[in-house]
Amino acid sequence: MDWLTEPFTLPFMQRALIAAVIVGVVCAVLGCYVVLRSMAFLGDALAHAVLPGIAVAYLAGTNTLLGALVAAVLVALGISAFAQHGTIREDTAIGILFAAALALGVLLISTVRTYATDLTHILFGDLLGVGREDLFISGGLAVMVLATVVLLFKEFLLVTFDPLLAHTLGKRPGVYRTVLLLLLAVTIVISLRTVGVGLVVALLVTPAATAYLLTRRLVRMMLVSALLGVASSVIGLYVSYYLDVSSGAAVVLVATGFFLVAYIFAPRYGLVWRAGSARVNRRPTA
Amino acid sequence: MSRGRHSEGSAGGPPRDGSLTLTAASVSYGRQAPALLDVSLTVPHGAQVAVVGPNGAGKSTLFKALVGLLPLRSGRISIHGRPPNDQEDPIAYVPQREEVDWRFPVSVRDVVAMGRYGRVRPLRRLRAADHAAVDEALAGLDLAPLADRPIAELSGGQQQRVFLARALAQEPHVLLLDEPFTGVDAAVRESVLSVLEDLRAREVTALVSTHDLRLASERFELVALLNRRLVAYGAPADVFRPDNVQAAFGGGAIMLDGMLVVDQCCEGRRRWTG
């Protein structure tokens, strides 16, 4: 069983493991709201929109996580304002912000000489380069996000399921939606080091979508999703270590593997089961 | 059930005129022609009103304006003397079933419990009284055996009952039901009507939109006939006169042997099975 423990004798692999587990849990839980409210496009846009923040922090020599956090919060508030008062459709507004931010980020980073490697790390993650400081920041933010989800569980459930009812009960759906968007922004920032701007959306959407195929209760969906997120992260790290491939990409592909298995074999909602029950249903009438 | 301040002592007190009043109210979506134009009506406390009219007459718009989801372009709405967005007592609005995603991962009990969320502040959990109200609402619509089912597995009629149970859990003083009889079978229709009978006894003011003119005239003491404007409002016999119906439904209405036949095919009448 040495092959299981061997990778984690190295300090940078230990840090990578902790970071991967944190990201796996937070993304998977927040991802449930993303999947249920069909916000995948929004999550992807938000991820790309933090690029200028990272670039500015990088150029200024401060922590890139903090730069990303500031950018993500600003963009989340911007999208929220657009959605509530804008005269153009929300997805159009997101598309414009998303592309502009990405372009601005690339433009800023292209002023640096080590442009190509830096951009690769930002776009696809650099799990093996996670430092102690990064761990503390992501850990703290992760606790904050999860605590908010627990404390405002009722309110988030209400505004995601039935904003009309939220309004008639005096619960201000706009306020809670903005809070949810801010949590999403923070979650994306936490994930940048592991999977990068380009693949964050996969960690948000894939484990949650897999869990949705396995259960129809929100709390259970979040727990299953978190479990899948952690499993994907850990297995992905092993794959990355032994095959010497990109860690972020390995994590995402493991998560995709879980999804495909559930999509085909899940009880009740999987392809096989539905094909089977369709046959059973057809028989009496035929 | 607990009663709020508006119904307390109303038995011996003076008759309350107008728990709900619209004064020359107009609503429009953006710059389009108004969906509701210059509507004035007063609903007495505890009355049950059927809201009828052709598709696009503004029935849903009226309800959304009453709960403050749509702003008025002009005029005034007053419920218990206050504007829609400043209500102390709950107004329960039961929208058409298509308004929510029925594949959402929640159980029947979860959805009914949402009716209590307005009484529980953020960070707090539901109390025993809330759980009791949820149980009572579930039992009132024969949903107790289905309480732990995911809502994704419900039929259209069961969905309608869940929505109604959620409204009852709110213990409202004003209840707005949008098309509760559309796409449901006779049994569900009867259970909705029997809930309305209970609410009548408790003096809950109710507005119910429907396509079923016969039901409106037989089971409601007041009918509001709407076609953007309020065509007629009053007792069914006064409202369902040929000239009024002609004005609301146009060529779709014909009188056959003193019986009114209206062709209101077909939008909004589809059975929704999810």
Coordinates of C-alpha atoms in Angstrom, one line a residue:
Chain A
M1 CA 0.0 0.0 0.0
D2 CA 3.1 2.2 -0.2
W3 CA 1.8 3.7 -3.4
L4 CA -1.1 5.3 -1.5
T5 CA 1.1 7.1 1.0
E6 CA 4.2 7.7 -1.0
P7 CA 3.0 10.9 -2.8
F8 CA 2.1 12.6 0.4
T9 CA 5.5 12.3 2.1
L10 CA 6.4 15.4 0.1
P11 CA 5.4 18.7 1.8
F12 CA 4.2 20.3 -1.5
M13 CA 2.0 17.2 -2.1
Q14 CA 0.5 17.5 1.4
R15 CA -0.4 21.1 0.7
A16 CA -1.8 20.1 -2.6
L17 CA -4.0 17.5 -1.0
I18 CA -5.4 19.9 1.6
A19 CA -6.1 22.5 -1.0
A20 CA -7.8 20.0 -3.3
V21 CA -10.0 18.7 -0.5
I22 CA -11.0 22.3 0.5
V23 CA -11.8 23.2 -3.1
G24 CA -13.6 19.9 -3.6
V25 CA -16.0 20.5 -0.8
V26 CA -16.8 24.2 -1.3
C27 CA -17.2 24.0 -5.1
A28 CA -19.4 21.0 -4.7
V29 CA -21.7 22.6 -2.2
L30 CA -22.1 26.0 -3.9
G31 CA -22.3 24.1 -7.2
C32 CA -25.7 22.7 -6.1
Y33 CA -27.2 26.2 -6.4
V34 CA -25.4 26.8 -9.7
V35 CA -26.9 23.6 -11.1
L36 CA -30.4 24.2 -9.7
R37 CA -30.6 27.8 -10.8
S38 CA -28.9 27.1 -14.2
M39 CA -26.1 29.5 -13.4
A40 CA -23.3 27.5 -15.1
F41 CA -22.6 30.3 -17.7
L42 CA -22.6 32.9 -14.9
G43 CA -20.1 30.8 -12.9
D44 CA -17.8 30.4 -15.9
A45 CA -18.0 34.1 -16.7
L46 CA -17.2 35.0 -13.1
A47 CA -14.2 32.8 -13.1
H48 CA -12.8 34.5 -16.2
A49 CA -13.6 37.9 -14.9
V50 CA -11.2 37.6 -12.0
L51 CA -8.3 37.5 -14.4
P52 CA -7.5 41.3 -14.3
G53 CA -7.5 41.2 -10.5
I54 CA -5.0 38.4 -10.5
A55 CA -2.9 40.3 -13.1
V56 CA -2.9 43.5 -11.1
A57 CA -2.0 41.8 -7.9
Y58 CA 0.8 39.9 -9.7
L59 CA 2.2 43.0 -11.2
A60 CA 2.0 44.8 -7.8
G61 CA 3.7 41.9 -6.1
T62 CA 0.9 41.2 -3.6
N63 CA -1.0 37.9 -3.1
T64 CA -2.9 37.0 -6.2
L65 CA -5.7 35.4 -4.2
L66 CA -6.5 38.8 -2.7
G67 CA -6.4 40.4 -6.1
A68 CA -8.7 37.8 -7.5
L69 CA -11.1 38.2 -4.5
V70 CA -11.4 41.9 -5.0
A71 CA -12.1 41.5 -8.8
A72 CA -14.6 38.7 -8.2
V73 CA -16.6 40.6 -5.7
L74 CA -16.7 43.7 -7.9
V75 CA -17.8 41.7 -11.0
A76 CA -20.4 39.8 -8.9
L77 CA -21.9 43.1 -7.8
G78 CA -21.7 44.5 -11.3
I79 CA -23.6 41.5 -12.8
S80 CA -26.2 41.8 -10.0
A81 CA -26.7 45.4 -10.7
F82 CA -27.0 44.7 -14.5
A83 CA -29.5 41.9 -13.9
Q84 CA -31.7 44.1 -11.7
H85 CA -31.7 47.4 -13.5
G86 CA -30.2 46.6 -16.9
T87 CA -32.0 47.2 -20.2
I88 CA -30.2 44.3 -21.9
R89 CA -30.7 40.6 -21.2
E90 CA -28.7 39.1 -18.4
D91 CA -26.8 36.6 -20.5
T92 CA -25.8 39.3 -22.9
A93 CA -24.5 41.4 -20.1
I94 CA -22.5 38.5 -18.7
G95 CA -21.1 37.7 -22.1
I96 CA -19.9 41.3 -22.5
L97 CA -18.3 41.6 -19.0
F98 CA -16.8 38.1 -19.3
A99 CA -15.0 38.7 -22.6
A100 CA -13.9 42.2 -21.6
A101 CA -12.4 41.1 -18.3
L102 CA -10.6 38.1 -19.9
A103 CA -9.1 40.4 -22.6
L104 CA -8.1 43.0 -19.9
G105 CA -6.4 40.2 -17.9
V106 CA -4.5 38.8 -20.8
L107 CA -3.4 42.3 -21.8
L108 CA -2.0 43.0 -18.4
I109 CA -0.3 39.7 -18.1
S110 CA 1.2 40.1 -21.5
T111 CA 3.3 43.0 -20.2
V112 CA 5.3 40.5 -18.1
R113 CA 8.2 38.6 -19.7
T114 CA 7.3 35.1 -18.3
Y115 CA 3.9 35.6 -19.8
A116 CA 3.4 32.1 -21.2
T117 CA 4.0 30.0 -18.0
D118 CA 2.2 32.5 -15.8
L119 CA -0.9 32.5 -18.0
T120 CA -0.9 28.7 -18.1
H121 CA -0.9 28.5 -14.3
I122 CA -3.7 31.0 -14.1
L123 CA -5.8 29.4 -16.7
F124 CA -5.3 25.8 -15.7
G125 CA -4.2 25.8 -12.1
D126 CA -1.0 25.0 -10.3
L127 CA -2.0 22.7 -7.5
L128 CA 1.6 21.6 -6.8
G129 CA 2.6 25.2 -6.2
V130 CA 0.2 26.0 -3.4
G131 CA 2.0 27.8 -0.5
R132 CA 1.2 27.9 3.2
E133 CA -0.3 31.4 2.9
D134 CA -2.6 30.3 0.2
L135 CA -3.8 27.4 2.3
F136 CA -4.7 29.7 5.2
I137 CA -6.5 32.1 3.0
S138 CA -8.5 29.5 1.1
G139 CA -9.2 27.6 4.4
G140 CA -10.6 30.7 6.0
L141 CA -12.7 31.7 3.1
A142 CA -14.0 28.1 2.7
V143 CA -15.2 28.1 6.3
M144 CA -16.9 31.4 5.8
V145 CA -18.7 30.3 2.6
L146 CA -19.9 27.0 4.2
A147 CA -21.0 28.7 7.4
T148 CA -23.1 31.2 5.4
V149 CA -24.7 28.4 3.4
V150 CA -25.7 26.7 6.7
L151 CA -26.9 29.9 8.4
L152 CA -28.9 31.2 5.5
F153 CA -30.1 27.7 4.3
K154 CA -33.8 28.6 4.5
E155 CA -33.4 31.9 2.6
F156 CA -31.3 30.4 -0.1
L157 CA -33.7 27.5 -0.6
L158 CA -36.6 30.0 -0.8
V159 CA -35.0 32.3 -3.4
T160 CA -33.6 29.5 -5.6
F161 CA -36.9 27.5 -5.6
D162 CA -39.5 30.2 -5.6
P163 CA -38.5 33.9 -5.8
L164 CA -42.1 34.9 -6.0
L165 CA -42.9 33.4 -2.7
A166 CA -39.8 34.9 -1.2
H167 CA -41.0 38.3 -2.3
T168 CA -44.5 37.9 -0.9
L169 CA -43.0 36.7 2.4
G170 CA -41.0 39.9 2.5
K171 CA -37.6 38.1 2.1
R172 CA -36.1 40.4 -0.5
P173 CA -34.9 37.8 -3.1
G174 CA -32.6 40.4 -4.7
V175 CA -30.5 40.7 -1.6
Y176 CA -30.1 37.0 -1.1
R177 CA -29.3 36.4 -4.7
T178 CA -26.5 39.0 -4.4
V179 CA -25.2 37.3 -1.3
L180 CA -25.3 33.9 -3.2
L181 CA -23.4 35.5 -6.1
L182 CA -20.8 36.9 -3.7
L183 CA -20.3 33.4 -2.2
L184 CA -19.9 32.0 -5.7
A185 CA -17.3 34.6 -6.4
V186 CA -15.3 33.7 -3.3
T187 CA -15.6 30.0 -4.1
I188 CA -14.2 30.6 -7.6
V189 CA -11.3 32.5 -6.1
I190 CA -10.5 29.6 -3.7
S191 CA -10.5 27.2 -6.6
L192 CA -8.2 29.2 -8.9
R193 CA -5.0 27.6 -7.6
T194 CA -6.3 24.1 -8.0
V195 CA -8.0 24.0 -11.4
G196 CA -7.5 27.5 -12.8
V197 CA -9.9 30.0 -14.4
G198 CA -10.6 27.7 -17.3
L199 CA -11.7 24.6 -15.3
V200 CA -13.5 26.0 -12.2
V201 CA -16.9 25.7 -13.8
A202 CA -16.3 21.9 -14.1
L203 CA -15.8 21.6 -10.3
L204 CA -18.9 23.7 -9.7
V205 CA -21.2 21.9 -12.0
T206 CA -20.0 18.3 -12.4
P207 CA -20.1 16.9 -8.9
A208 CA -23.4 18.7 -8.2
A209 CA -25.0 17.4 -11.4
T210 CA -23.8 13.9 -10.5
A211 CA -25.4 14.2 -7.1
Y212 CA -28.6 15.4 -8.7
L213 CA -28.8 12.1 -10.5
L214 CA -28.5 10.3 -7.2
T215 CA -30.9 12.1 -4.8
R216 CA -33.9 14.5 -4.8
R217 CA -33.3 16.2 -1.4
L218 CA -31.2 19.3 -1.3
V219 CA -29.2 18.6 1.9
R220 CA -28.4 15.1 0.7
M221 CA -27.5 16.4 -2.8
M222 CA -25.0 18.8 -1.1
L223 CA -23.4 16.0 1.0
V224 CA -23.2 13.6 -2.0
S225 CA -21.8 16.4 -4.1
A226 CA -19.1 17.3 -1.5
L227 CA -18.1 13.6 -1.2
L228 CA -17.8 13.4 -5.0
G229 CA -15.8 16.6 -5.1
V230 CA -13.3 15.4 -2.5
A231 CA -13.0 11.9 -4.1
S232 CA -12.4 13.6 -7.5
S233 CA -9.7 15.9 -6.0
V234 CA -7.9 13.1 -4.2
I235 CA -8.0 10.5 -7.1
G236 CA -7.1 13.3 -9.5
L237 CA -4.0 14.1 -7.5
Y238 CA -2.9 10.4 -7.6
V239 CA -3.4 10.3 -11.3
S240 CA -1.5 13.5 -11.7
Y241 CA 1.4 12.2 -9.6
Y242 CA 1.8 8.8 -11.1
L243 CA 1.1 9.7 -14.8
D244 CA 2.9 13.0 -14.5
V245 CA 0.0 15.0 -16.0
S246 CA -1.6 18.3 -15.1
S247 CA -3.3 18.1 -11.7
G248 CA -6.2 20.4 -12.4
A249 CA -7.1 18.6 -15.6
A250 CA -6.8 15.2 -13.9
V251 CA -9.2 16.3 -11.1
V252 CA -11.8 17.5 -13.6
L253 CA -11.6 14.4 -15.7
V254 CA -12.1 12.1 -12.7
A255 CA -15.2 14.2 -11.7
T256 CA -16.5 13.8 -15.3
G257 CA -15.9 10.0 -15.0
F258 CA -18.1 9.9 -11.9
F259 CA -20.8 11.9 -13.7
L260 CA -20.8 9.5 -16.7
V261 CA -21.1 6.5 -14.5
A262 CA -24.0 8.1 -12.6
Y263 CA -25.6 9.2 -15.8
I264 CA -25.7 5.7 -17.1
F265 CA -26.2 3.6 -14.0
A266 CA -27.9 5.8 -11.4
P267 CA -30.9 4.2 -9.7
R268 CA -34.2 5.8 -10.9
Y269 CA -32.6 8.7 -12.9
G270 CA -29.9 6.8 -14.9
L271 CA -30.1 5.7 -18.5
V272 CA -30.2 2.0 -17.7
W273 CA -32.9 2.3 -15.1
R274 CA -35.1 4.6 -17.2
A275 CA -34.8 2.2 -20.2
G276 CA -35.7 -0.6 -17.9
S277 CA -38.7 1.1 -16.3
A278 CA -39.9 2.3 -19.7
R279 CA -40.0 -1.3 -20.8
V280 CA -42.0 -2.3 -17.7
N281 CA -44.4 0.5 -18.2
R282 CA -45.0 -0.4 -21.8
R283 CA -45.8 -4.0 -21.3
P284 CA -49.3 -3.8 -19.7
T285 CA -50.6 -1.4 -22.4
A286 CA -49.0 -3.3 -25.4
Chain B
M1 CA -55.0 28.3 14.2
S2 CA -53.6 31.5 15.5
R3 CA -55.4 34.6 14.3
G4 CA -53.8 38.0 13.6
R5 CA -55.1 41.4 14.6
H6 CA -57.3 42.0 11.6
S7 CA -59.7 39.2 12.4
E8 CA -59.7 39.6 16.1
G9 CA -63.0 40.8 17.5
S10 CA -64.5 41.2 14.1
A11 CA -67.5 39.0 15.1
G12 CA -69.2 41.6 17.2
G13 CA -67.6 44.7 15.8
P14 CA -68.8 46.9 12.9
P15 CA -68.7 45.3 9.4
R16 CA -65.4 45.9 7.8
D17 CA -65.8 47.5 4.4
G18 CA -63.1 46.7 1.9
S19 CA -60.3 44.6 3.2
L20 CA -58.9 45.1 -0.3
T21 CA -59.4 48.1 -2.6
L22 CA -58.1 49.0 -6.0
T23 CA -58.6 52.6 -7.1
A24 CA -58.1 53.3 -10.8
A25 CA -55.2 50.9 -10.9
S26 CA -53.2 50.5 -14.1
V27 CA -50.3 48.1 -14.7
S28 CA -48.1 47.8 -17.8
Y29 CA -45.0 45.7 -18.6
G30 CA -42.3 48.1 -19.8
R31 CA -43.6 50.4 -22.6
Q32 CA -46.3 48.0 -23.8
A33 CA -50.0 48.8 -23.7
P34 CA -51.3 48.4 -20.2
A35 CA -52.1 44.8 -19.1
L36 CA -54.6 46.3 -16.6
L37 CA -56.3 49.6 -17.2
D38 CA -58.1 51.8 -14.7
V39 CA -59.5 49.0 -12.5
S40 CA -61.4 50.0 -9.4
L41 CA -63.0 47.5 -7.1
T42 CA -63.6 46.9 -3.4
V43 CA -63.6 43.4 -1.9
P44 CA -65.4 43.1 1.4
H45 CA -63.6 41.4 4.3
G46 CA -64.0 37.7 4.1
A47 CA -65.6 37.7 0.6
Q48 CA -64.7 35.2 -2.1
V49 CA -64.3 36.6 -5.6
A50 CA -64.0 34.7 -8.9
V51 CA -61.8 36.6 -11.4
V52 CA -62.8 35.6 -14.9
G53 CA -61.9 36.8 -18.4
P54 CA -60.3 35.7 -21.7
N55 CA -56.6 34.8 -21.9
G56 CA -54.5 37.9 -21.6
A57 CA -57.2 39.7 -19.7
G58 CA -54.8 40.6 -16.9
K59 CA -55.9 38.1 -14.3
S60 CA -52.4 37.0 -13.3
T61 CA -51.2 40.6 -13.7
L62 CA -53.9 41.7 -11.2
F63 CA -52.6 39.1 -8.6
K64 CA -49.0 40.1 -9.1
A65 CA -49.9 43.7 -8.6
L66 CA -51.8 42.8 -5.4
V67 CA -48.7 41.3 -3.8
G68 CA -46.5 44.1 -5.1
L69 CA -44.6 42.0 -7.7
L70 CA -45.5 44.5 -10.4
P71 CA -45.5 48.2 -9.8
L72 CA -48.6 50.2 -10.6
R73 CA -48.3 52.7 -13.4
S74 CA -51.1 54.7 -11.9
G75 CA -53.8 54.4 -9.3
R76 CA -53.7 52.8 -5.9
I77 CA -54.0 49.4 -4.2
S78 CA -54.8 49.2 -0.5
I79 CA -55.0 46.0 1.5
H80 CA -56.1 46.5 5.1
G81 CA -55.3 50.2 4.5
R82 CA -51.7 49.6 3.5
P83 CA -49.9 49.3 0.1
P84 CA -49.0 45.8 -1.1
N85 CA -45.4 46.0 -0.3
D86 CA -46.0 47.1 3.3
Q87 CA -48.1 44.3 4.7
E88 CA -47.9 43.1 8.3
D89 CA -50.2 40.2 7.9
P90 CA -49.5 37.5 5.3
I91 CA -51.1 37.6 1.9
A92 CA -50.8 34.1 0.3
Y93 CA -50.4 34.1 -3.5
V94 CA -50.7 30.7 -5.2
P95 CA -49.3 31.2 -8.7
Q96 CA -49.9 29.0 -11.7
R97 CA -48.0 25.8 -11.2
E98 CA -45.6 26.4 -14.1
E99 CA -44.0 29.3 -12.2
V100 CA -41.6 27.0 -10.3
D101 CA -39.3 24.1 -11.3
W102 CA -40.9 20.9 -10.1
R103 CA -37.7 18.9 -10.6
F104 CA -36.2 20.9 -7.7
P105 CA -34.8 18.5 -5.0
V106 CA -37.2 19.2 -2.2
S107 CA -39.9 17.1 -0.5
V108 CA -43.6 18.0 -0.2
R109 CA -43.1 18.9 3.5
D110 CA -40.2 21.2 2.6
V111 CA -42.3 23.1 0.2
V112 CA -45.2 23.5 2.6
A113 CA -42.8 24.5 5.3
M114 CA -41.7 27.4 3.1
G115 CA -45.1 29.0 3.9
R116 CA -43.8 29.5 7.4
Y117 CA -40.5 31.1 6.4
G118 CA -42.0 34.6 6.5
R119 CA -42.5 34.2 10.3
V120 CA -39.0 33.0 11.0
R121 CA -36.1 35.4 10.9
P122 CA -32.8 34.6 9.1
L123 CA -30.5 32.3 11.1
R124 CA -33.4 30.9 13.1
R125 CA -35.1 27.5 12.7
L126 CA -38.8 26.7 12.5
R127 CA -40.5 26.4 15.9
A128 CA -43.0 23.9 17.2
A129 CA -45.9 26.1 16.2
D130 CA -44.6 26.3 12.7
H131 CA -44.3 22.5 12.4
A132 CA -47.8 22.1 13.7
A133 CA -49.1 24.5 11.1
V134 CA -47.3 22.6 8.4
D135 CA -48.8 19.3 9.6
E136 CA -52.2 20.8 9.7
A137 CA -51.9 22.2 6.2
L138 CA -50.7 18.8 4.9
A139 CA -53.5 17.0 6.6
G140 CA -56.1 19.5 5.3
L141 CA -55.2 18.6 1.7
D142 CA -54.7 14.8 2.3
L143 CA -51.0 15.2 1.7
A144 CA -49.7 13.6 4.9
P145 CA -49.0 10.2 3.1
L146 CA -47.0 12.1 0.5
A147 CA -45.1 14.4 2.9
D148 CA -41.7 12.9 2.3
R149 CA -42.0 12.4 -1.4
P150 CA -39.7 14.5 -3.7
I151 CA -42.0 17.0 -5.5
A152 CA -40.5 15.7 -8.8
E153 CA -42.7 12.6 -8.4
L154 CA -46.1 14.4 -8.0
S155 CA -48.9 14.5 -10.5
G156 CA -50.4 17.9 -11.6
G157 CA -53.2 17.7 -9.1
Q158 CA -50.9 16.8 -6.3
Q159 CA -48.7 19.8 -7.2
Q160 CA -51.8 22.0 -7.0
R161 CA -52.6 20.6 -3.5
V162 CA -49.0 21.2 -2.4
F163 CA -49.2 24.8 -3.5
L164 CA -52.5 25.3 -1.7
A165 CA -51.2 23.6 1.5
R166 CA -48.2 26.0 1.4
A167 CA -50.6 28.9 1.2
L168 CA -52.7 27.5 4.2
A169 CA -49.5 27.1 6.2
Q170 CA -49.0 30.9 5.8
E171 CA -52.3 31.3 7.8
P172 CA -53.2 34.2 5.5
H173 CA -55.9 36.9 5.7
V174 CA -56.0 37.3 2.0
L175 CA -55.6 34.4 -0.4
L176 CA -55.0 34.8 -4.2
L177 CA -55.4 31.6 -6.2
D178 CA -54.3 31.8 -9.9
E179 CA -56.0 29.2 -12.0
P180 CA -56.3 26.4 -9.3
F181 CA -58.8 24.4 -11.4
T182 CA -56.8 24.3 -14.6
G183 CA -55.5 20.8 -15.6
V184 CA -56.7 19.1 -12.4
D185 CA -59.2 16.3 -12.1
A186 CA -62.6 16.4 -10.4
A187 CA -61.3 15.2 -7.0
V188 CA -58.6 17.9 -6.8
R189 CA -61.2 20.4 -7.9
E190 CA -63.5 19.4 -5.0
S191 CA -60.7 19.5 -2.5
V192 CA -59.8 23.0 -3.6
L193 CA -63.4 24.0 -3.3
S194 CA -63.8 22.5 0.2
V195 CA -60.7 24.4 1.3
L196 CA -62.4 27.5 0.1
E197 CA -65.4 26.6 2.1
D198 CA -63.3 26.3 5.3
L199 CA -61.7 29.6 4.5
R200 CA -65.0 31.3 4.1
A201 CA -65.9 30.2 7.6
R202 CA -62.7 31.7 8.9
E203 CA -63.4 35.0 7.0
V204 CA -60.3 34.8 4.8
T205 CA -60.7 37.0 1.8
A206 CA -60.1 35.1 -1.4
L207 CA -59.6 36.0 -5.1
V208 CA -59.6 33.0 -7.4
S209 CA -59.0 33.3 -11.2
T210 CA -60.6 30.6 -13.3
H211 CA -61.7 29.8 -16.9
D212 CA -64.7 27.9 -15.6
L213 CA -67.6 30.4 -15.8
R214 CA -70.1 28.0 -14.5
L215 CA -68.1 27.3 -11.4
A216 CA -67.6 31.0 -11.0
S217 CA -71.4 31.6 -11.0
E218 CA -72.3 28.7 -8.8
R219 CA -69.7 28.8 -6.1
F220 CA -68.7 32.4 -5.6
E221 CA -70.7 35.3 -4.2
L222 CA -68.9 37.9 -6.3
V223 CA -67.5 37.8 -9.8
A224 CA -65.0 40.2 -11.4
L225 CA -65.2 40.1 -15.2
L226 CA -61.9 41.3 -16.6
N227 CA -60.6 42.2 -20.0
R228 CA -57.8 44.6 -19.2
R229 CA -60.5 46.9 -17.9
L230 CA -63.0 45.7 -15.3
V231 CA -66.0 44.9 -17.5
A232 CA -68.4 44.1 -14.6
Y233 CA -68.2 43.3 -10.9
G234 CA -70.9 42.1 -8.6
A235 CA -73.1 39.1 -8.0
P236 CA -72.9 36.4 -10.6
A237 CA -76.4 37.0 -11.9
D238 CA -75.7 40.7 -12.6
V239 CA -72.2 40.1 -14.1
F240 CA -73.0 37.2 -16.5
R241 CA -75.4 39.2 -18.7
P242 CA -75.0 38.8 -22.4
D243 CA -73.8 42.4 -23.0
N244 CA -71.1 42.0 -20.3
V245 CA -69.9 38.7 -21.6
Q246 CA -69.9 39.9 -25.2
A247 CA -67.8 42.9 -24.1
A248 CA -65.3 40.7 -22.3
F249 CA -65.1 37.7 -24.6
G250 CA -66.2 39.2 -28.0
G251 CA -67.2 36.8 -30.7
G252 CA -66.1 33.8 -28.5
A253 CA -69.3 34.0 -26.5
I254 CA -72.7 32.8 -27.6
M255 CA -76.0 32.3 -25.7
L256 CA -77.6 28.9 -26.3
D257 CA -81.1 28.5 -24.7
G258 CA -80.2 30.9 -21.9
M259 CA -76.9 29.0 -21.3
L260 CA -73.7 30.8 -21.9
V261 CA -71.1 29.1 -24.0
V262 CA -67.6 30.6 -24.4
D263 CA -64.9 29.3 -26.6
Q264 CA -61.7 30.0 -24.7
C265 CA -59.5 27.4 -26.3
C266 CA -56.8 26.5 -25.6
E267 CA -53.8 28.3 -24.1
G268 CA -53.3 27.7 -20.4
R269 CA -55.7 24.7 -20.4
R270 CA -53.1 22.1 -21.1
R271 CA -52.7 19.4 -18.5
W272 CA -49.3 19.8 -17.0
T273 CA -47.7 16.5 -16.1
G274 CA -44.0 17.5 -15.7

